[in-house]
mmCIF file of C-alpha atoms and ligand atoms in Angstrom:
data_model
loop_
_atom_site.group_PDB
_atom_site.id
_atom_site.type_symbol
_atom_site.label_atom_id
_atom_site.label_comp_id
_atom_site.label_asym_id
_atom_site.label_seq_id
_atom_site.Cartn_x
_atom_site.Cartn_y
_atom_site.Cartn_z
ATOM 1 C CA MET B 1 108.886 93.942 111.814
ATOM 2 C CA ALA B 2 106.636 91.117 111.313
ATOM 3 C CA LEU B 3 105.802 89.601 108.093
ATOM 4 C CA THR B 4 102.079 90.357 107.279
ATOM 5 C CA ALA B 5 99.341 87.453 106.850
ATOM 6 C CA VAL B 6 98.604 86.929 103.318
ATOM 7 C CA THR B 7 95.465 87.113 101.491
ATOM 8 C CA ARG B 8 95.049 83.669 99.596
ATOM 9 C CA LYS B 9 93.710 84.304 95.689
ATOM 10 C CA SER B 10 92.644 80.985 95.163
ATOM 11 C CA GLN B 11 93.317 77.310 96.356
ATOM 12 C CA LEU B 12 96.696 76.544 94.829
ATOM 13 C CA ARG B 13 97.636 72.951 93.602
ATOM 14 C CA ARG B 14 99.730 71.199 96.256
ATOM 15 C CA PRO B 15 102.122 68.878 94.854
ATOM 16 C CA SER B 16 101.310 65.667 95.966
ATOM 17 C CA LEU B 17 104.545 64.795 97.810
ATOM 18 C CA ASP B 18 105.517 64.713 101.162
ATOM 19 C CA LEU B 19 106.671 68.115 102.203
ATOM 20 C CA GLY B 20 108.958 66.723 105.129
ATOM 21 C CA GLU B 21 110.498 64.145 102.888
ATOM 22 C CA GLU B 22 113.785 64.697 101.092
ATOM 23 C CA VAL B 23 112.514 63.447 97.957
ATOM 24 C CA VAL B 24 111.178 66.342 97.197
ATOM 25 C CA HIS B 25 114.435 68.439 96.454
ATOM 26 C CA ARG B 26 117.353 67.686 98.453
ATOM 27 C CA PRO B 27 119.012 71.175 98.808
ATOM 28 C CA VAL B 28 122.579 71.244 98.011
ATOM 29 C CA LEU B 29 125.550 73.057 100.474
ATOM 30 C CA LEU B 30 122.692 74.118 103.357
ATOM 31 C CA GLU B 31 125.051 72.688 106.119
ATOM 32 C CA ARG B 32 127.717 74.960 104.818
ATOM 33 C CA PHE B 33 125.542 77.799 104.603
ATOM 34 C CA LEU B 34 124.307 77.629 107.703
ATOM 35 C CA GLU B 35 127.520 77.107 109.264
ATOM 36 C CA ALA B 36 129.102 80.090 107.609
ATOM 37 C CA ALA B 37 126.338 82.514 107.194
ATOM 38 C CA GLU B 38 125.300 81.828 110.994
ATOM 39 C CA PRO B 39 121.677 83.330 110.098
ATOM 40 C CA LYS B 40 120.276 84.647 113.760
ATOM 41 C CA PRO B 41 116.952 84.851 115.239
ATOM 42 C CA GLU B 42 114.881 87.822 114.205
ATOM 43 C CA GLU B 43 117.295 88.301 111.033
ATOM 44 C CA VAL B 44 115.321 89.037 108.148
ATOM 45 C CA TRP B 45 116.730 86.793 105.027
ATOM 46 C CA VAL B 46 115.377 86.448 101.408
ATOM 47 C CA ASP B 47 115.482 83.157 99.810
ATOM 48 C CA ALA B 48 115.405 84.229 96.325
ATOM 49 C CA THR B 49 115.324 80.564 95.003
ATOM 50 C CA PHE B 50 112.334 78.783 97.107
ATOM 51 C CA GLY B 51 111.846 75.911 95.362
ATOM 52 C CA SER B 52 110.682 73.270 97.765
ATOM 53 C CA GLY B 53 111.608 75.094 100.617
ATOM 54 C CA GLY B 54 114.667 73.821 102.081
ATOM 55 C CA TYR B 55 116.660 76.970 102.625
ATOM 56 C CA SER B 56 113.662 78.676 103.923
ATOM 57 C CA ARG B 57 112.606 76.059 106.237
ATOM 58 C CA ALA B 58 116.434 76.079 107.664
ATOM 59 C CA LEU B 59 116.185 79.771 108.007
ATOM 60 C CA LEU B 60 112.728 79.495 109.877
ATOM 61 C CA ALA B 61 114.173 77.230 112.331
ATOM 62 C CA ARG B 62 116.357 79.487 112.960
ATOM 63 C CA GLN B 63 113.888 81.844 114.086
ATOM 64 C CA CYS B 64 114.623 84.166 110.959
ATOM 65 C CA GLN B 65 111.907 86.168 109.064
ATOM 66 C CA VAL B 66 111.803 84.973 105.712
ATOM 67 C CA LEU B 67 110.796 86.679 102.259
ATOM 68 C CA ALA B 68 110.776 84.291 99.503
ATOM 69 C CA LEU B 69 110.791 84.026 95.843
ATOM 70 C CA ASP B 70 110.403 81.738 93.132
ATOM 71 C CA TRP B 71 108.770 82.104 89.860
ATOM 72 C CA ASP B 72 107.214 78.585 89.531
ATOM 73 C CA GLU B 73 103.856 77.641 90.460
ATOM 74 C CA LEU B 74 105.170 74.478 91.833
ATOM 75 C CA ALA B 75 106.895 76.308 94.453
ATOM 76 C CA GLU B 76 103.675 78.269 95.344
ATOM 77 C CA GLY B 77 102.195 75.387 96.386
ATOM 78 C CA PHE B 78 104.948 74.371 99.309
ATOM 79 C CA ALA B 79 105.278 78.102 100.058
ATOM 80 C CA ARG B 80 101.562 78.530 101.021
ATOM 81 C CA GLU B 81 101.851 75.782 103.464
ATOM 82 C CA LEU B 82 104.664 77.293 105.151
ATOM 83 C CA GLU B 83 102.724 80.667 104.749
ATOM 84 C CA GLU B 84 99.775 78.647 106.889
ATOM 85 C CA LYS B 85 102.469 77.747 109.387
ATOM 86 C CA PHE B 86 104.237 80.729 110.172
ATOM 87 C CA PRO B 87 102.389 83.631 109.069
ATOM 88 C CA GLU B 88 104.285 85.983 110.931
ATOM 89 C CA LYS B 89 107.739 84.919 110.002
ATOM 90 C CA PHE B 90 107.347 83.907 106.136
ATOM 91 C CA ARG B 91 105.790 85.486 102.899
ATOM 92 C CA PHE B 92 106.223 84.266 99.418
ATOM 93 C CA PHE B 93 105.928 86.103 96.170
ATOM 94 C CA ARG B 94 105.618 84.112 92.958
ATOM 95 C CA GLU B 95 107.903 86.591 91.118
ATOM 96 C CA ASN B 96 111.519 86.708 89.263
ATOM 97 C CA PHE B 97 114.275 87.445 91.498
ATOM 98 C CA ALA B 98 115.398 90.228 89.365
ATOM 99 C CA ARG B 99 112.510 92.194 91.109
ATOM 100 C CA LEU B 100 113.821 91.359 94.612
ATOM 101 C CA GLY B 101 114.695 94.887 95.871
ATOM 102 C CA GLU B 102 111.236 96.112 94.823
ATOM 103 C CA LEU B 103 109.434 93.278 96.723
ATOM 104 C CA CYS B 104 111.562 94.065 99.922
ATOM 105 C CA ARG B 105 110.790 97.595 99.828
ATOM 106 C CA LYS B 106 107.047 96.832 98.867
ATOM 107 C CA MET B 107 106.981 94.704 102.390
ATOM 108 C CA GLY B 108 108.603 97.595 104.335
ATOM 109 C CA PHE B 109 112.037 96.391 104.842
ATOM 110 C CA ALA B 110 114.748 99.219 103.805
ATOM 111 C CA TRP B 111 117.509 96.241 104.351
ATOM 112 C CA VAL B 112 117.969 93.017 105.244
ATOM 113 C CA ASP B 113 120.513 90.628 106.669
ATOM 114 C CA GLY B 114 120.928 88.121 103.936
ATOM 115 C CA VAL B 115 119.968 87.150 100.769
ATOM 116 C CA VAL B 116 120.620 83.589 99.565
ATOM 117 C CA LEU B 117 120.434 82.317 95.721
ATOM 118 C CA ASP B 118 120.154 78.468 95.107
ATOM 119 C CA LEU B 119 120.420 78.513 91.432
ATOM 120 C CA GLY B 120 119.218 76.394 88.704
ATOM 121 C CA VAL B 121 116.422 73.949 88.622
ATOM 122 C CA SER B 122 115.026 72.251 91.370
ATOM 123 C CA GLY B 123 115.023 68.271 91.711
ATOM 124 C CA LEU B 124 111.202 68.618 91.482
ATOM 125 C CA GLN B 125 111.305 70.413 87.977
ATOM 126 C CA LEU B 126 113.583 67.944 86.600
ATOM 127 C CA SER B 127 111.830 64.969 87.866
ATOM 128 C CA ASP B 128 108.240 66.458 86.285
ATOM 129 C CA PRO B 129 108.533 64.718 82.537
ATOM 130 C CA THR B 130 105.765 67.409 81.670
ATOM 131 C CA ARG B 131 108.265 70.207 82.210
ATOM 132 C CA GLY B 132 110.691 68.943 79.600
ATOM 133 C CA PHE B 133 113.922 69.789 81.528
ATOM 134 C CA SER B 134 115.076 66.111 81.305
ATOM 135 C CA PHE B 135 116.510 64.420 78.258
ATOM 136 C CA ARG B 136 116.111 61.231 79.878
ATOM 137 C CA THR B 137 111.953 61.089 80.066
ATOM 138 C CA VAL B 138 109.809 61.982 77.034
ATOM 139 C CA GLY B 139 108.174 65.241 77.362
ATOM 140 C CA PRO B 140 106.941 68.746 75.609
ATOM 141 C CA LEU B 141 110.277 70.811 74.717
ATOM 142 C CA ASP B 142 109.261 73.367 77.125
ATOM 143 C CA MET B 143 111.645 74.151 79.685
ATOM 144 C CA ARG B 144 110.316 77.256 81.433
ATOM 145 C CA MET B 145 110.508 77.470 84.984
ATOM 146 C CA ASP B 146 107.776 80.072 84.798
ATOM 147 C CA ARG B 147 104.966 78.852 82.604
ATOM 148 C CA ARG B 148 103.717 82.647 81.920
ATOM 149 C CA LEU B 149 107.210 83.091 79.835
ATOM 150 C CA PRO B 150 106.282 83.725 76.545
ATOM 151 C CA LEU B 151 108.278 81.084 74.635
ATOM 152 C CA SER B 152 109.087 77.181 75.539
ATOM 153 C CA ALA B 153 112.256 75.333 73.589
ATOM 154 C CA ARG B 154 110.292 74.574 70.973
ATOM 155 C CA ASP B 155 109.115 78.014 70.347
ATOM 156 C CA LEU B 156 112.861 79.474 70.407
ATOM 157 C CA LEU B 157 114.229 76.469 68.326
ATOM 158 C CA TYR B 158 111.313 76.745 65.858
ATOM 159 C CA GLY B 159 111.347 80.233 65.349
ATOM 160 C CA ALA B 160 115.067 81.182 65.466
ATOM 161 C CA SER B 161 117.467 81.281 62.291
ATOM 162 C CA LEU B 162 120.063 78.206 61.808
ATOM 163 C CA GLU B 163 122.401 81.089 62.774
ATOM 164 C CA ASP B 164 120.776 82.199 66.203
ATOM 165 C CA ILE B 165 120.651 78.362 67.113
ATOM 166 C CA THR B 166 124.279 77.907 66.555
ATOM 167 C CA VAL B 167 124.872 80.985 68.594
ATOM 168 C CA LEU B 168 122.771 79.590 71.227
ATOM 169 C CA PHE B 169 124.448 76.007 71.434
ATOM 170 C CA HIS B 170 128.021 78.018 71.365
ATOM 171 C CA ARG B 171 127.509 78.904 74.732
ATOM 172 C CA VAL B 172 128.450 75.565 75.540
ATOM 173 C CA LEU B 173 129.962 73.887 72.958
ATOM 174 C CA ASP B 174 133.074 74.710 70.407
ATOM 175 C CA LEU B 175 131.827 76.384 67.171
ATOM 176 C CA ARG B 176 132.450 73.207 65.150
ATOM 177 C CA GLU B 177 129.805 71.339 67.131
ATOM 178 C CA SER B 178 127.301 74.152 67.563
ATOM 179 C CA ARG B 179 127.090 74.316 63.865
ATOM 180 C CA LYS B 180 126.636 70.875 63.340
ATOM 181 C CA LEU B 181 123.846 70.462 66.300
ATOM 182 C CA ALA B 182 122.201 73.842 64.707
ATOM 183 C CA ARG B 183 122.037 72.087 61.101
ATOM 184 C CA ALA B 184 120.817 68.832 62.427
ATOM 185 C CA VAL B 185 117.726 70.713 64.567
ATOM 186 C CA VAL B 186 117.022 72.652 61.367
ATOM 187 C CA MET B 187 116.788 69.629 59.320
ATOM 188 C CA ALA B 188 114.643 67.544 61.999
ATOM 189 C CA ARG B 189 112.325 70.316 62.731
ATOM 190 C CA GLU B 190 111.794 70.731 58.486
ATOM 191 C CA ARG B 191 110.553 67.041 58.731
ATOM 192 C CA GLY B 192 108.617 67.435 62.199
ATOM 193 C CA ARG B 193 111.116 65.257 64.083
ATOM 194 C CA LEU B 194 111.354 67.630 66.938
ATOM 195 C CA GLN B 195 108.606 67.476 69.316
ATOM 196 C CA THR B 196 109.982 66.059 72.467
ATOM 197 C CA THR B 197 112.659 65.973 74.703
ATOM 198 C CA THR B 198 113.974 62.517 73.526
ATOM 199 C CA ASP B 199 113.682 63.689 69.772
ATOM 200 C CA LEU B 200 116.355 66.483 70.881
ATOM 201 C CA ALA B 201 118.402 64.057 72.727
ATOM 202 C CA ARG B 202 118.796 61.774 69.964
ATOM 203 C CA ILE B 203 119.682 64.529 68.032
ATOM 204 C CA ALA B 204 122.628 65.402 70.067
ATOM 205 C CA GLU B 205 123.426 61.827 70.726
ATOM 206 C CA LYS B 206 123.788 61.206 66.746
ATOM 207 C CA THR B 207 125.308 64.564 65.866
ATOM 208 C CA LEU B 208 127.751 64.831 68.572
ATOM 209 C CA GLY B 209 128.664 61.374 70.028
ATOM 210 C CA TRP B 210 129.979 60.846 73.134
ATOM 211 C CA ARG B 211 133.183 62.787 73.922
ATOM 212 C CA ARG B 212 136.116 60.826 74.584
ATOM 213 C CA GLY B 213 136.577 59.392 78.239
ATOM 214 C CA SER B 214 133.516 61.758 78.733
ATOM 215 C CA ARG B 215 130.487 60.142 81.182
ATOM 216 C CA ILE B 216 128.379 63.215 80.722
ATOM 217 C CA HIS B 217 125.728 62.628 77.909
ATOM 218 C CA PRO B 218 125.933 64.419 74.595
ATOM 219 C CA ALA B 219 122.338 66.121 75.344
ATOM 220 C CA THR B 220 123.683 67.573 78.656
ATOM 221 C CA ARG B 221 125.081 70.748 77.377
ATOM 222 C CA PRO B 222 122.663 71.715 74.719
ATOM 223 C CA PHE B 223 120.045 71.068 77.031
ATOM 224 C CA LEU B 224 121.286 73.518 79.528
ATOM 225 C CA ALA B 225 122.113 76.120 76.853
ATOM 226 C CA LEU B 226 118.723 75.586 75.841
ATOM 227 C CA ARG B 227 117.268 76.257 79.407
ATOM 228 C CA LEU B 228 119.419 79.230 79.912
ATOM 229 C CA ALA B 229 118.020 80.949 76.641
ATOM 230 C CA VAL B 230 114.333 80.076 77.579
ATOM 231 C CA ASN B 231 114.697 81.487 81.135
ATOM 232 C CA ARG B 232 117.312 84.160 80.522
ATOM 233 C CA GLU B 233 119.066 82.980 83.408
ATOM 234 C CA LEU B 234 122.455 84.704 82.659
ATOM 235 C CA ASP B 235 120.464 87.934 82.158
ATOM 236 C CA TYR B 236 118.683 87.696 85.220
ATOM 237 C CA LEU B 237 121.319 86.647 87.558
ATOM 238 C CA PRO B 238 123.415 89.792 87.649
ATOM 239 C CA VAL B 239 120.402 92.078 87.939
ATOM 240 C CA ALA B 240 119.502 89.931 91.169
ATOM 241 C CA LEU B 241 122.843 90.102 92.479
ATOM 242 C CA ARG B 242 122.835 93.771 92.227
ATOM 243 C CA GLU B 243 119.535 94.062 93.840
ATOM 244 C CA ALA B 244 120.543 91.814 96.278
ATOM 245 C CA ARG B 245 123.694 94.235 97.430
ATOM 246 C CA ASP B 246 121.497 97.051 97.259
ATOM 247 C CA VAL B 247 118.938 95.519 99.727
ATOM 248 C CA LEU B 248 121.492 94.074 102.274
ATOM 249 C CA ARG B 249 122.580 95.834 105.239
ATOM 250 C CA PRO B 250 126.223 96.642 106.050
ATOM 251 C CA GLY B 251 127.695 93.434 107.375
ATOM 252 C CA GLY B 252 124.798 91.305 105.777
ATOM 253 C CA ARG B 253 125.712 87.989 103.627
ATOM 254 C CA LEU B 254 124.789 87.365 100.123
ATOM 255 C CA ALA B 255 125.163 83.739 99.704
ATOM 256 C CA VAL B 256 125.095 81.960 96.078
ATOM 257 C CA VAL B 257 125.223 78.457 95.062
ATOM 258 C CA ALA B 258 126.302 78.236 91.506
ATOM 259 C CA PHE B 259 125.758 74.683 89.520
ATOM 260 C CA HIS B 260 128.077 75.153 86.306
ATOM 261 C CA SER B 261 130.989 77.661 84.973
ATOM 262 C CA LEU B 262 128.458 79.975 83.191
ATOM 263 C CA GLU B 263 126.638 80.946 86.352
ATOM 264 C CA ASP B 264 129.814 80.816 88.530
ATOM 265 C CA ARG B 265 131.790 83.424 86.595
ATOM 266 C CA ILE B 266 128.896 85.724 86.762
ATOM 267 C CA VAL B 267 129.074 85.293 90.375
ATOM 268 C CA LYS B 268 132.689 85.560 91.189
ATOM 269 C CA GLY B 269 133.280 88.407 89.078
ATOM 270 C CA PHE B 270 130.315 90.506 90.644
ATOM 271 C CA PHE B 271 131.578 89.567 94.200
ATOM 272 C CA ARG B 272 135.025 90.698 92.876
ATOM 273 C CA GLY B 273 133.562 94.039 91.882
ATOM 274 C CA GLU B 274 134.465 93.542 88.188
ATOM 275 C CA GLY B 275 133.638 96.766 86.353
ATOM 276 C CA ASP B 276 131.004 97.888 89.373
ATOM 277 C CA LEU B 277 132.961 98.959 92.384
ATOM 278 C CA GLY B 278 130.713 101.081 94.996
ATOM 279 C CA GLU B 279 130.150 104.525 94.226
ATOM 280 C CA GLY B 280 132.617 106.786 95.771
ATOM 281 C CA LEU B 281 135.324 103.746 96.614
ATOM 282 C CA PRO B 282 138.041 104.132 95.005
ATOM 283 C CA ARG B 283 138.786 102.607 91.496
ATOM 284 C CA ASP B 284 141.530 100.963 92.075
ATOM 285 C CA PRO B 285 141.604 97.019 91.196
ATOM 286 C CA GLY B 286 144.797 96.281 93.167
ATOM 287 C CA ARG B 287 143.100 97.371 96.536
ATOM 288 C CA LYS B 288 140.199 95.543 96.014
ATOM 289 C CA VAL B 289 138.063 97.529 97.408
ATOM 290 C CA GLY B 290 134.532 96.952 96.717
ATOM 291 C CA TRP B 291 130.993 96.064 98.236
ATOM 292 C CA PHE B 292 132.023 93.267 99.907
ATOM 293 C CA GLU B 293 134.720 92.972 103.018
ATOM 294 C CA ARG B 294 135.354 89.308 102.375
ATOM 295 C CA VAL B 295 134.244 86.461 100.214
ATOM 296 C CA HIS B 296 134.642 82.649 100.722
ATOM 297 C CA ARG B 297 133.934 80.054 98.911
ATOM 298 C CA TYR B 298 132.810 76.483 99.892
ATOM 299 C CA LEU B 299 132.591 73.266 98.383
ATOM 300 C CA PRO B 300 130.559 69.910 99.276
ATOM 301 C CA THR B 301 132.274 67.582 100.970
ATOM 302 C CA PRO B 302 132.242 64.395 99.664
ATOM 303 C CA GLU B 303 129.876 62.853 101.756
ATOM 304 C CA GLU B 304 127.400 65.541 100.587
ATOM 305 C CA VAL B 305 128.304 64.466 96.992
ATOM 306 C CA ALA B 306 128.335 60.659 97.651
ATOM 307 C CA SER B 307 124.915 61.340 99.293
ATOM 308 C CA ASN B 308 123.282 63.820 96.535
ATOM 309 C CA PRO B 309 124.957 63.566 93.308
ATOM 310 C CA ARG B 310 123.221 66.981 92.401
ATOM 311 C CA ALA B 311 125.684 68.699 94.680
ATOM 312 C CA ARG B 312 128.695 67.287 92.554
ATOM 313 C CA SER B 313 129.428 70.671 90.650
ATOM 314 C CA ALA B 314 127.912 72.964 93.277
ATOM 315 C CA ARG B 315 129.736 75.930 94.814
ATOM 316 C CA LEU B 316 128.779 78.197 97.383
ATOM 317 C CA ARG B 317 130.294 81.686 97.769
ATOM 318 C CA ILE B 318 129.182 84.108 100.534
ATOM 319 C CA GLY B 319 130.070 87.794 100.849
ATOM 320 C CA TRP B 320 129.825 90.019 103.876
ATOM 321 C CA LYS B 321 129.036 93.187 102.705
ATOM 322 C CA ARG B 322 131.475 96.337 103.480
ATOM 323 C CA GLY B 323 130.393 98.083 106.473
HETATM 324 C C1 SAM S 401 117.827 75.014 93.020
HETATM 325 S S1 SAM S 401 116.041 75.319 93.011
HETATM 326 C C2 SAM S 401 116.194 76.005 94.809
HETATM 327 C C3 SAM S 401 115.779 74.907 95.478
HETATM 328 C C4 SAM S 401 115.773 75.253 97.181
HETATM 329 N N1 SAM S 401 116.947 75.930 97.668
HETATM 330 C C5 SAM S 401 115.013 74.379 97.655
HETATM 331 O O1 SAM S 401 115.751 74.061 99.096
HETATM 332 O O2 SAM S 401 114.148 73.409 97.565
HETATM 333 C C6 SAM S 401 116.174 77.236 92.086
HETATM 334 C C7 SAM S 401 114.652 77.567 92.113
HETATM 335 O O3 SAM S 401 114.759 78.641 91.528
HETATM 336 C C8 SAM S 401 114.035 79.294 91.026
HETATM 337 N N2 SAM S 401 114.383 80.377 89.787
HETATM 338 C C9 SAM S 401 115.267 80.376 89.029
HETATM 339 N N3 SAM S 401 115.297 81.479 88.378
HETATM 340 C C10 SAM S 401 114.380 82.220 88.893
HETATM 341 C C11 SAM S 401 114.056 83.276 88.977
HETATM 342 N N4 SAM S 401 114.727 84.344 87.931
HETATM 343 N N5 SAM S 401 113.128 84.245 89.611
HETATM 344 C C12 SAM S 401 112.628 83.434 90.741
HETATM 345 N N6 SAM S 401 112.726 82.114 90.825
HETATM 346 C C13 SAM S 401 114.045 81.641 90.042
HETATM 347 C C14 SAM S 401 113.476 77.803 90.453
HETATM 348 O O4 SAM S 401 112.039 77.976 89.503
HETATM 349 C C15 SAM S 401 113.588 76.470 91.234
HETATM 350 O O5 SAM S 401 112.370 76.499 92.118
#
């Protein structure tokens, strides 16, 4: 089944970066993924987090057909380029990956051979100060991966109560720190001193200080908590995992790269079948009968971490669906 060519609605803005260069986004754990998941010619794969297309390109190089998704307009620019180059093999949708199953069906695929989810933000998003993901550069407090989402980080922080902001930070900080930071945020917003990424970074630095012996900037966790809330990342992830599982053929592979423990916990629990064993399968946790026959975890090599610091906290899990 070949992927059909697309109708282009508009000329999309292409990022002014060299597509062939790694400056765009260096995909993490890609080699491990290729070795372990072994994508084969003519297999159908879903790259649910296209970014600037590192995984998609590798799958196309192995002559797979690729259905790619990403909700960021930046990704769309790169994807249209690939659609031109591989009209029969590659198709992109600017959509939330929570709609993965529906999009596969729309394309006429009752099942696929593999799905890959490389979670989080891309290097491209992080390095664009206008997106507000980084606390190292001045930018608007935005953090929406998809600018069609209704609320930016600023909207969230200005619209929420002290209690809600405390709960938001408590995902990544202890209760005392969350309360302190939430109070400081509310005070700053009352004085109109919470407008940019660096305003928030300064508040975090002043309120939380550096943890003893830690090299992690005090704003790292609060920024992560906000990004997760703005994009509802921990809500969409379990939906996408279930959608992926349902659209995989028996023996198909689901590969997920996670970057922090909150998302990795969801992925791990999902593969274990926690609270969600296959219908009709024995509900006996001792037997570990679930949707996946085997699941393996892969970590980056020291060489990969040395050459790509983003890989440091990455974990790849691949599950082979039960036949
Ligand atoms: C780490 S990057 C992927 C990088 C990509 N593998 C590459 O090689 O360039 C994660 C991508 O997933 C996208 N993303 C995150 N959550 C999403 C969601 N719910 N729906 C669609 N795309 C999402 C982000 O916009 C981002 O481009």
